[in-house]
Amino acid sequence: MLTFVLWHEIAHIALGHLDWLQERNGLGIIEELGSSVMPDTEYTRSQTLEGDADRQASIWTAAVIDLVTQNNRLLYYPALPDLFYDIGYIYGAMFGFLDSVDSRKPDLKRYHPTADIRLGIAIAFVADYLKRFHGDAASILQQEVVSGGIDALFHTYHQEKQPYNPLRTAEFMYSNGRRLDELGIRRLQHRVVTTDEGSFRILGT
């Protein structure tokens, strides 16, 4: 969970979100806890940025967990589908827990998308990672991610149980892409490169 949160915050930087906020209001800060009251349009923009960060963070998180577990004899998963079921479960449980910040608000006054939409975003973009790096096994592994995520949404305590509806995610992602274009955020996106030492740097646009 902490791995995803870390990559989510890095994604806000790398995708140009903080630069865009700095341009708009002179304050490059994203409020993750949602304690301030905002105009309705600002809630929509907040969900736009949060959904975009989820997209990138889901890919980075899956890649890191995959790499670390499969190259560490103490963490190694003999059956790769089990690993990706657990990755899906982690996403579902995490989004359910994090949903407590916004769960009592109507959808239009939330800082973040609902837990089921955030899970759908993660599932969609982990699929891209699997196709690139797991070839013929991608379809089976993707099914495990979906199963794990849905199980977590329904079986994790202390969260509102929400049905998983892929159409809601598709509608959100389509609208989010359009809003990102309209807001001009992509022009501020940074490049992330890996150094020879194995660390990474975020470069300018």
Coordinates of C-alpha atoms in Angstrom, one line a residue:
M1 CA 0.0 0.0 0.0
L2 CA 2.8 2.4 0.9
T3 CA 4.5 1.6 -2.4
F4 CA 1.4 2.7 -4.3
V5 CA 1.0 5.9 -2.2
L6 CA 4.7 6.8 -2.9
W7 CA 4.4 6.3 -6.6
H8 CA 1.0 8.1 -6.7
E9 CA 2.6 11.2 -5.2
I10 CA 5.6 11.0 -7.6
A11 CA 3.1 10.7 -10.4
H12 CA 1.6 14.0 -9.4
I13 CA 5.1 15.6 -9.9
A14 CA 6.1 13.7 -13.1
L15 CA 2.7 14.3 -14.8
G16 CA 3.0 18.0 -14.3
H17 CA 0.0 18.3 -11.9
L18 CA 1.9 20.5 -9.4
D19 CA 3.3 22.7 -12.1
W20 CA -0.3 23.2 -13.5
L21 CA -1.6 24.1 -10.0
Q22 CA 1.4 26.5 -9.5
E23 CA 0.4 28.2 -12.8
R24 CA -3.2 28.5 -11.8
N25 CA -3.1 29.6 -8.2
G26 CA 0.6 30.1 -7.3
L27 CA 0.4 27.2 -5.0
G28 CA 1.7 23.8 -6.3
I29 CA 0.0 21.7 -3.6
I30 CA -2.5 18.9 -3.9
E31 CA -4.8 18.3 -0.9
E32 CA -5.1 14.6 -0.5
L33 CA -7.3 14.5 2.6
G34 CA -10.1 16.6 1.2
S35 CA -10.8 18.9 4.2
S36 CA -11.3 22.2 2.3
V37 CA -14.6 23.2 0.7
M38 CA -14.2 24.1 -3.0
P39 CA -16.3 25.3 -5.9
D40 CA -17.9 22.3 -7.7
T41 CA -15.6 22.7 -10.7
E42 CA -12.6 22.3 -8.5
Y43 CA -13.8 18.9 -7.2
T44 CA -14.0 17.7 -10.8
R45 CA -10.5 18.9 -11.4
S46 CA -9.3 17.2 -8.3
Q47 CA -10.7 13.9 -9.4
T48 CA -9.1 14.4 -12.8
L49 CA -5.7 14.8 -11.3
E50 CA -6.1 12.0 -8.8
G51 CA -7.4 9.6 -11.5
D52 CA -4.4 10.5 -13.7
A53 CA -2.0 9.9 -10.8
D54 CA -3.6 6.5 -10.1
R55 CA -3.1 5.5 -13.8
Q56 CA 0.6 6.0 -13.7
A57 CA 1.1 4.8 -10.1
S58 CA -0.7 1.5 -10.9
I59 CA 1.9 0.7 -13.6
W60 CA 4.9 1.6 -11.5
T61 CA 3.6 -0.2 -8.5
A62 CA 2.9 -3.5 -10.3
A63 CA 6.3 -3.3 -12.0
V64 CA 8.2 -2.7 -8.7
I65 CA 6.3 -5.5 -6.9
D66 CA 6.8 -7.9 -9.8
L67 CA 10.5 -7.1 -10.0
V68 CA 11.2 -7.3 -6.3
T69 CA 9.3 -10.4 -5.5
Q70 CA 10.5 -12.4 -8.4
N71 CA 14.2 -11.5 -7.7
N72 CA 14.2 -12.1 -3.9
R73 CA 14.2 -15.7 -2.6
L74 CA 12.3 -14.7 0.5
L75 CA 9.5 -13.0 -1.3
Y76 CA 9.4 -15.1 -4.4
Y77 CA 6.1 -16.4 -5.7
P78 CA 6.4 -19.9 -7.3
A79 CA 3.1 -19.3 -9.1
L80 CA 3.0 -16.0 -10.9
P81 CA -0.9 -15.9 -11.0
D82 CA -0.9 -15.8 -7.2
L83 CA 1.3 -12.8 -7.2
F84 CA -1.0 -10.8 -9.5
Y85 CA -4.1 -11.9 -7.5
D86 CA -2.4 -10.4 -4.5
I87 CA -1.5 -7.2 -6.4
G88 CA -5.2 -6.9 -7.4
Y89 CA -6.3 -7.5 -3.8
I90 CA -3.9 -4.9 -2.5
Y91 CA -5.3 -2.4 -5.0
G92 CA -8.9 -3.2 -4.1
A93 CA -8.3 -3.1 -0.3
M94 CA -6.3 0.0 -0.4
F95 CA -8.8 2.0 -2.5
G96 CA -11.5 0.8 -0.2
F97 CA -9.7 2.0 2.9
L98 CA -8.7 5.3 1.3
D99 CA -12.3 5.8 0.2
S100 CA -13.2 6.6 3.9
V101 CA -11.9 10.2 3.1
D102 CA -14.7 10.8 0.6
S103 CA -17.2 8.0 1.2
R104 CA -20.0 10.2 2.7
K105 CA -19.9 12.8 0.0
P106 CA -21.8 12.7 -3.3
D107 CA -19.7 11.8 -6.3
L108 CA -19.6 15.4 -7.5
K109 CA -18.1 16.6 -4.3
R110 CA -15.3 14.0 -3.8
Y111 CA -11.6 14.8 -4.0
H112 CA -10.9 11.3 -5.4
P113 CA -12.9 9.0 -7.7
T114 CA -14.9 6.2 -6.0
A115 CA -13.0 3.1 -4.9
D116 CA -14.5 1.0 -7.8
I117 CA -13.4 3.5 -10.4
R118 CA -9.9 3.7 -8.9
L119 CA -9.6 -0.1 -9.0
G120 CA -10.8 -0.1 -12.6
I121 CA -8.1 2.4 -13.6
A122 CA -5.5 0.3 -11.9
I123 CA -6.7 -2.9 -13.6
A124 CA -6.8 -1.2 -17.0
F125 CA -3.2 0.0 -16.8
V126 CA -1.7 -3.0 -15.2
A127 CA -3.1 -4.8 -18.3
D128 CA -0.8 -2.6 -20.4
Y129 CA 2.2 -3.6 -18.2
L130 CA 1.4 -7.3 -18.4
K131 CA 1.1 -7.2 -22.2
R132 CA 4.5 -5.6 -22.5
F133 CA 6.4 -7.7 -20.0
H134 CA 4.5 -11.0 -19.6
G135 CA 3.5 -11.8 -23.2
D136 CA 1.3 -14.9 -23.6
A137 CA 0.7 -15.1 -19.9
A138 CA -0.8 -11.6 -19.7
S139 CA -4.4 -12.7 -20.1
I140 CA -4.3 -15.2 -17.3
L141 CA -2.4 -12.8 -15.0
Q142 CA -4.9 -10.0 -15.8
Q143 CA -7.8 -12.2 -14.8
E144 CA -6.1 -12.7 -11.4
V145 CA -5.6 -9.0 -10.9
V146 CA -9.4 -8.5 -11.6
S147 CA -10.4 -11.3 -9.2
G148 CA -8.1 -10.1 -6.4
G149 CA -9.4 -6.5 -6.7
I150 CA -13.1 -7.5 -6.8
D151 CA -12.6 -9.9 -3.9
A152 CA -11.1 -7.1 -1.9
L153 CA -13.9 -4.6 -2.6
F154 CA -16.4 -7.1 -1.3
H155 CA -14.6 -8.8 1.6
T156 CA -12.6 -6.1 3.3
Y157 CA -14.1 -4.8 6.5
H158 CA -14.6 -1.2 7.5
Q159 CA -15.4 0.1 4.0
E160 CA -18.5 0.6 2.0
K161 CA -19.1 -2.3 -0.3
Q162 CA -19.4 -1.2 -3.9
P163 CA -20.1 -3.3 -7.0
Y164 CA -17.4 -3.2 -9.6
N165 CA -18.8 -1.8 -12.9
P166 CA -16.3 -1.6 -15.8
L167 CA -18.6 0.8 -17.7
R168 CA -18.3 3.4 -14.9
T169 CA -14.5 3.2 -15.2
A170 CA -14.6 3.5 -19.0
E171 CA -16.8 6.5 -18.8
F172 CA -14.6 8.2 -16.2
M173 CA -11.4 7.4 -18.1
Y174 CA -12.8 8.8 -21.4
S175 CA -14.0 12.0 -19.6
N176 CA -10.7 12.3 -17.8
G177 CA -8.7 12.1 -20.9
R178 CA -10.8 14.9 -22.4
R179 CA -10.5 17.1 -19.3
L180 CA -6.7 16.6 -19.2
D181 CA -6.6 17.9 -22.8
E182 CA -8.9 20.8 -22.1
L183 CA -6.9 21.9 -19.0
G184 CA -3.6 21.7 -20.9
I185 CA -1.9 19.5 -18.3
R186 CA 0.0 17.2 -20.7
R187 CA 2.2 20.1 -21.9
L188 CA 3.7 20.2 -18.4
Q189 CA 4.4 16.5 -18.2
H190 CA 8.0 15.7 -17.2
R191 CA 10.3 12.9 -18.5
V192 CA 11.4 10.2 -16.0
V193 CA 14.7 8.5 -16.8
T194 CA 16.6 5.7 -15.0
T195 CA 20.2 6.5 -14.1
D196 CA 23.2 4.1 -14.4
E197 CA 23.0 3.5 -10.6
G198 CA 19.4 2.2 -10.9
S199 CA 17.7 5.3 -9.4
F200 CA 15.6 7.7 -11.5
R201 CA 15.4 11.4 -12.1
I202 CA 12.5 13.6 -13.2
L203 CA 13.6 15.9 -15.9
G204 CA 11.9 19.1 -17.2
T205 CA 9.3 19.1 -19.9

